[in-house]
Amino acid sequence: MSELIALESVSVHFDLGGGGLFGGRRRILRAAEQVSFAIAAGETLALVGESGSGKSTLGNVVAGLQAPSDGRLRFHGAPLDAVGWRQARRAIQIVFQDPFGALDPRMPVSAIIAEPLLIQGGSTARQRRDRAAELVEQVGLPRDALNRYPHEFSGGQRQRIAIARALAPAPELIVADEPLSALDVSIQSQVLNLMKELQERLGLSYLFISHDLAVVNHLVDRVAVLYLGRLVEIAPREELFARPSHPYTQALLDAVPRIGRRRARGHVIKGEMPSPLAPPPGCVFHPRCPKAADICRTDIPTLGAAPGRADQLSACHFRE
Amino acid sequence: MSATTDLAPPPRTDAAIGPWRLRWRRFRRHRTGMASLVILALLVLFALAAVPMQHLLGIDPDATDLLSRFDPPSAAHWLGTDDAGRDELIRLMVGGQISLLVGLVATAIGGVIGLLIGVTAGYFGGRLDALLMRITDGMIALPLLPLLIVLGAVDLTKLGFSSDFAHSTAASFWRIIIIISIVDWTSIARLVRAATLSIKDRDYVRAARASGAGASYVMPAHVLPNVATPIIVALTLTVGRVILFESVLSFLGFGITPPTPSWGNMLNNAQELVTTAPGLAVYPGLLIFITVIAVNFLGDGLQAAFDPRSEQ
Amino acid sequence: MARFILRRTLQALIVLLVMSFVIYGLIGLMPGDPVDMMAAGNPGATPEVIAHLRAIYGLDQPLALRYWHWLLAALTGDFGFSRTHSQPVLEVLAPALWQTCKLMVISFVVSVLLSFTLGIIAARKPGGVVDGLISLFAFAGISVPVFWLALMMILVFAVDLHWFPASGISTLGEGGFIDQARHLVMPVTTLALATTGGFIRFVRASMIEVMRMDHVRTARAKGATEARVVLIHAFRNALIPVVTVMALSFGVLFNGALLTETMFAQPGMGKMIYDAILGNDFNLALVGLLFATLVTLASNLVADLAYGWLDPRISLK
Ligand SMILES: Nc1ncnc2c1ncn2[C@@H]1O[C@H](COP(=O)(O)OP(=O)(O)OP(=O)(O)O)[C@@H](O)[C@H]1O
Ligand code: SF4
Ligand SMILES: [Mg+2]
């Protein structure tokens, strides 16, 4: 499989101000710290982690909505600079969590869906109308949806509209930022199936962001686990579910109730994720880690292969 | 919920009529607003009637006749003549054209300035925003009328314009429009900035940005349609304020230069007129007053029609 | 809090500085300059003499440099001489300031009392007949050209009815308290009417808002008398935004004062600035304008502080 997009030690820091002429401490929020991973063509990578772990931030970086403070991106092997982005804008699209905020209430569905084509230019109004009509059917909406306005649709239908919009410029990668979590459970599986079907038909890649490991199981090839802006583990789905290498992943899996599987490890993570304004020294997970030792409080663990599994990487001094 | 309910869009209801139709319906129920609209329409007709009336009565609005100063109303001069023997009614009509035009054009220009500043500040944020908003705050904190008087007193020949142009009516017309519009854009700027801030981080805007859209696409496509209503109300109120400014400046001698009439400069020597020909001091001011009050009531009506909370 | 005051004061000073430069530049663009004036009154002046005079007055130097010299002098309290009054500028300014203060303070008090009364009455039954009449009055106040209102007052009360004098601050040879008061009646009325309209609308709007709030409704449900509900519960809360708006309306008040003074020939700041501009009295006009700017900025600052102080929900940062 060929590499589609790659992040090379990407960091995102938000400057929350202070430290100016009138004093106050300068506050830097480290939303993502030295994150590297790659997505292959046709592959689905899940990005999981607790709320505030930096999933959306990284999703925004990949979608070109957030410039990294440090690090680089590659797309098809070429660096994503100003020129590179101009090409990549078409190829990378995004679907958001909240289907109510994602569609302009004043635009008819046909205009919403064709918007990326309008923005990127080079298409006639007629072409855009035809494309919108084609896409409405592809995502399973009735054709007469085209002339309606977003408020006439339910959450699941709106999410289909958002997906149709993302598909409009025939992208290679769709960043889906928790696309299911605002939907009813019964609707979730429909949208998930739609995404899967589209992937098979169109050969898409997804960066699928989720805080819920259970959802991920149905769709993805590989899983990347984030904690406090750091990538702590990345592995193929089966291996990660079968033998999680990082204590945090283990704890996450333990928290997922699954039928026919008794709780192997008893430890549930205690406490809350620290503030990304003041990350702990050493391994950022150490205040909550059941296996923490002295070295964890001082030395930052690097990402490395788990014993005997070359494509399962984790960042822990005592990786399993 | 079953699969079919997700797929079938709800049937269209009456609620789906366009937002503008709905607003018009609500506005029509606002009595003072509707009355103002009618009055304003009549005032515009009155001003536009100047040319046909001139032909009808065979009167030149600028022709002075020192033998018939301060004539009382007659068949030839329906409202009598002014201090230079010119027909008062025709001059009120022509003056109306000037005053209304200044009001509309200066508001439009000020609106565009406010729009650009508000959009820039709101969309790009950061230091630029801070700077622009400081300028706006500074502008709001200025004593406007004295400043306008100074601007009105500026000698255009010192700016390199020819003496002919500097003393022409056209120069005074554009000068007053420009000086008013460069000071009266702040309310629009603030409004647009607030609206831009509230909309620029909506997901639909972010989706557009992810496709490569910049401010020049996002503004007209997403932000402005969503803030059109408060802007319209604010612009309406601005028209009223501008007409007042024009009248004051012209009255003080820094606005439209005679002999071209405006409602303001027709009151130029009103202080003497008060004793000799009170009517001449009353009519122009009354027209300004009626126009501005109608404009303000119109703004009030639009506000009510646009504000969903006022639906009771 | 201290930091907030410091920062806002600094910002106000910057605005003042920028404005001093802008106004200085604009004044230089007004017709004629001091040397032209002299030359006009002195037909024997040759071009050489005029050029020499320009050099003496520094008028041949670039604007920025002239401004810099003016600023340095101004910072030591030297604002130059008034051409039309043949007096140091500050000595002309002081009595005019006092006159304007009298006019503005009295009008402001009248207009506040009037607007609170009418605004509260209107807010009690929004949409009723009384509210409609008061709204009409308020809109009239906002919409009337102040100079024309003054003209109409003169027409009715001075020319027709002879109740009050049309101009000046006292009658020659009299000048007692009653006489001065009679001269103030029409200017004060005009200015008060011109500012009341906006105030009424604010008082009314914020009273209506407050009356809808829960604690007012609770007080009413508990059987508090109507007067108590309106005055104690609602009015107190409505006061905060209203006070701010009123403090912020200094600019409107000053605009009105300029016109009122001009129309009624009251020797205040507004008329002084107007006359100075008409009479090419550059130094006086410059200082008058800057002073007006300074006071407007200060009143805005006070409004902001008052807002933060009155409303504990706003934290000053
Ligand atoms: N524009 C921003 N400015 C400042 N801080 C931000 C910004 N965007 C995100 N953050 C902070 O960065 C951290 C990571 O946020 P992010 O939205 O990426 O988390 P997330 O994993 O997507 O969480 P959730 O599951 O709640 O969506 C959070 O602490 C958040 O407060
Ligand atoms: S490095 Fe230490 S603290 Fe961090 S996860 Fe591994 S064992 Fe836990
Ligand atoms: Mg998120």
mmCIF file of N, CA and C in Angstrom, chain A residues 280-319:
data_model
loop_
_atom_site.group_PDB
_atom_site.id
_atom_site.type_symbol
_atom_site.label_atom_id
_atom_site.label_comp_id
_atom_site.label_asym_id
_atom_site.label_seq_id
_atom_site.Cartn_x
_atom_site.Cartn_y
_atom_site.Cartn_z
ATOM 1 N N PRO A 280 2.661 16.816 32.748
ATOM 2 C CA PRO A 280 3.629 16.285 33.712
ATOM 3 C C PRO A 280 4.962 15.988 33.015
ATOM 4 N N PRO A 281 6.061 16.035 33.774
ATOM 5 C CA PRO A 281 7.373 15.720 33.178
ATOM 6 C C PRO A 281 7.492 14.218 32.933
ATOM 7 N N GLY A 282 8.501 13.821 32.179
ATOM 8 C CA GLY A 282 8.702 12.398 31.896
ATOM 9 C C GLY A 282 7.586 11.879 31.014
ATOM 10 N N CYS A 283 7.074 10.689 31.366
ATOM 11 C CA CYS A 283 5.938 10.163 30.630
ATOM 12 C C CYS A 283 4.686 10.880 31.110
ATOM 13 N N VAL A 284 3.937 11.502 30.189
ATOM 14 C CA VAL A 284 2.799 12.313 30.623
ATOM 15 C C VAL A 284 1.714 11.479 31.287
ATOM 16 N N PHE A 285 1.775 10.174 31.113
ATOM 17 C CA PHE A 285 0.740 9.317 31.683
ATOM 18 C C PHE A 285 1.073 8.895 33.120
ATOM 19 N N HIS A 286 2.266 9.208 33.593
ATOM 20 C CA HIS A 286 2.691 8.595 34.849
ATOM 21 C C HIS A 286 1.799 8.879 36.058
ATOM 22 N N PRO A 287 1.182 10.069 36.178
ATOM 23 C CA PRO A 287 0.358 10.252 37.386
ATOM 24 C C PRO A 287 -0.819 9.275 37.460
ATOM 25 N N ARG A 288 -1.208 8.702 36.342
ATOM 26 C CA ARG A 288 -2.365 7.810 36.366
ATOM 27 C C ARG A 288 -1.988 6.370 36.045
ATOM 28 N N CYS A 289 -0.720 6.119 35.810
ATOM 29 C CA CYS A 289 -0.332 4.802 35.306
ATOM 30 C C CYS A 289 -0.112 3.812 36.438
ATOM 31 N N PRO A 290 -0.733 2.647 36.327
ATOM 32 C CA PRO A 290 -0.553 1.636 37.382
ATOM 33 C C PRO A 290 0.865 1.058 37.387
ATOM 34 N N LYS A 291 1.586 1.208 36.271
ATOM 35 C CA LYS A 291 2.913 0.605 36.202
ATOM 36 C C LYS A 291 4.034 1.611 36.374
ATOM 37 N N ALA A 292 3.670 2.843 36.717
ATOM 38 C CA ALA A 292 4.675 3.904 36.736
ATOM 39 C C ALA A 292 5.827 3.565 37.678
ATOM 40 N N ALA A 293 7.043 3.822 37.217
ATOM 41 C CA ALA A 293 8.231 3.643 38.049
ATOM 42 C C ALA A 293 8.994 4.964 38.059
ATOM 43 N N ASP A 294 10.125 5.023 38.744
ATOM 44 C CA ASP A 294 10.875 6.273 38.874
ATOM 45 C C ASP A 294 11.261 6.853 37.514
ATOM 46 N N ILE A 295 11.708 5.982 36.632
ATOM 47 C CA ILE A 295 12.173 6.457 35.331
ATOM 48 C C ILE A 295 11.070 7.192 34.587
ATOM 49 N N CYS A 296 9.804 6.784 34.815
ATOM 50 C CA CYS A 296 8.674 7.385 34.117
ATOM 51 C C CYS A 296 8.497 8.849 34.491
ATOM 52 N N ARG A 297 8.938 9.212 35.701
ATOM 53 C CA ARG A 297 8.751 10.588 36.151
ATOM 54 C C ARG A 297 9.802 11.531 35.580
ATOM 55 N N THR A 298 10.861 10.968 35.010
ATOM 56 C CA THR A 298 11.934 11.824 34.518
ATOM 57 C C THR A 298 12.158 11.677 33.018
ATOM 58 N N ASP A 299 12.100 10.450 32.492
ATOM 59 C CA ASP A 299 12.473 10.242 31.094
ATOM 60 C C ASP A 299 11.241 10.102 30.216
ATOM 61 N N ILE A 300 11.272 10.794 29.079
ATOM 62 C CA ILE A 300 10.152 10.700 28.150
ATOM 63 C C ILE A 300 10.321 9.433 27.306
ATOM 64 N N PRO A 301 9.348 8.510 27.333
ATOM 65 C CA PRO A 301 9.481 7.298 26.512
ATOM 66 C C PRO A 301 9.269 7.625 25.032
ATOM 67 N N THR A 302 10.034 6.946 24.180
ATOM 68 C CA THR A 302 9.847 7.180 22.748
ATOM 69 C C THR A 302 9.019 6.048 22.153
ATOM 70 N N LEU A 303 8.483 6.330 20.953
ATOM 71 C CA LEU A 303 7.647 5.356 20.279
ATOM 72 C C LEU A 303 8.522 4.233 19.734
ATOM 73 N N GLY A 304 8.195 2.971 20.093
ATOM 74 C CA GLY A 304 9.006 1.860 19.596
ATOM 75 C C GLY A 304 8.149 0.621 19.419
ATOM 76 N N ALA A 305 8.674 -0.351 18.697
ATOM 77 C CA ALA A 305 7.907 -1.558 18.408
ATOM 78 C C ALA A 305 7.712 -2.379 19.682
ATOM 79 N N ALA A 306 6.515 -2.936 19.813
ATOM 80 C CA ALA A 306 6.247 -3.833 20.930
ATOM 81 C C ALA A 306 7.047 -5.114 20.704
ATOM 82 N N PRO A 307 7.391 -5.805 21.773
ATOM 83 C CA PRO A 307 8.234 -6.996 21.624
ATOM 84 C C PRO A 307 7.621 -7.982 20.630
ATOM 85 N N GLY A 308 8.343 -8.249 19.569
ATOM 86 C CA GLY A 308 7.911 -9.260 18.622
ATOM 87 C C GLY A 308 6.855 -8.827 17.648
ATOM 88 N N ARG A 309 6.397 -7.548 17.721
ATOM 89 C CA ARG A 309 5.384 -7.119 16.765
ATOM 90 C C ARG A 309 5.856 -5.816 16.120
ATOM 91 N N ALA A 310 6.416 -5.931 14.958
ATOM 92 C CA ALA A 310 7.101 -4.799 14.333
ATOM 93 C C ALA A 310 6.163 -3.651 13.993
ATOM 94 N N ASP A 311 4.898 -3.944 13.663
ATOM 95 C CA ASP A 311 4.026 -2.837 13.275
ATOM 96 C C ASP A 311 3.119 -2.359 14.408
ATOM 97 N N GLN A 312 3.422 -2.796 15.616
ATOM 98 C CA GLN A 312 2.692 -2.239 16.771
ATOM 99 C C GLN A 312 3.657 -1.377 17.580
ATOM 100 N N LEU A 313 3.442 -0.055 17.505
ATOM 101 C CA LEU A 313 4.355 0.863 18.172
ATOM 102 C C LEU A 313 3.690 1.437 19.404
ATOM 103 N N SER A 314 4.472 1.584 20.502
ATOM 104 C CA SER A 314 3.918 2.283 21.652
ATOM 105 C C SER A 314 5.021 3.056 22.347
ATOM 106 N N ALA A 315 4.589 4.045 23.142
ATOM 107 C CA ALA A 315 5.552 4.913 23.818
ATOM 108 C C ALA A 315 5.478 4.642 25.313
ATOM 109 N N CYS A 316 6.217 3.646 25.764
ATOM 110 C CA CYS A 316 6.193 3.291 27.179
ATOM 111 C C CYS A 316 7.514 2.625 27.515
ATOM 112 N N HIS A 317 8.047 2.971 28.699
ATOM 113 C CA HIS A 317 9.302 2.327 29.114
ATOM 114 C C HIS A 317 9.109 0.832 29.358
ATOM 115 N N PHE A 318 7.879 0.462 29.652
ATOM 116 C CA PHE A 318 7.623 -0.950 29.971
ATOM 117 C C PHE A 318 6.581 -1.521 29.021
ATOM 118 N N ARG A 319 6.737 -1.254 27.751
ATOM 119 C CA ARG A 319 5.719 -1.698 26.788
ATOM 120 C C ARG A 319 5.632 -3.217 26.765
#
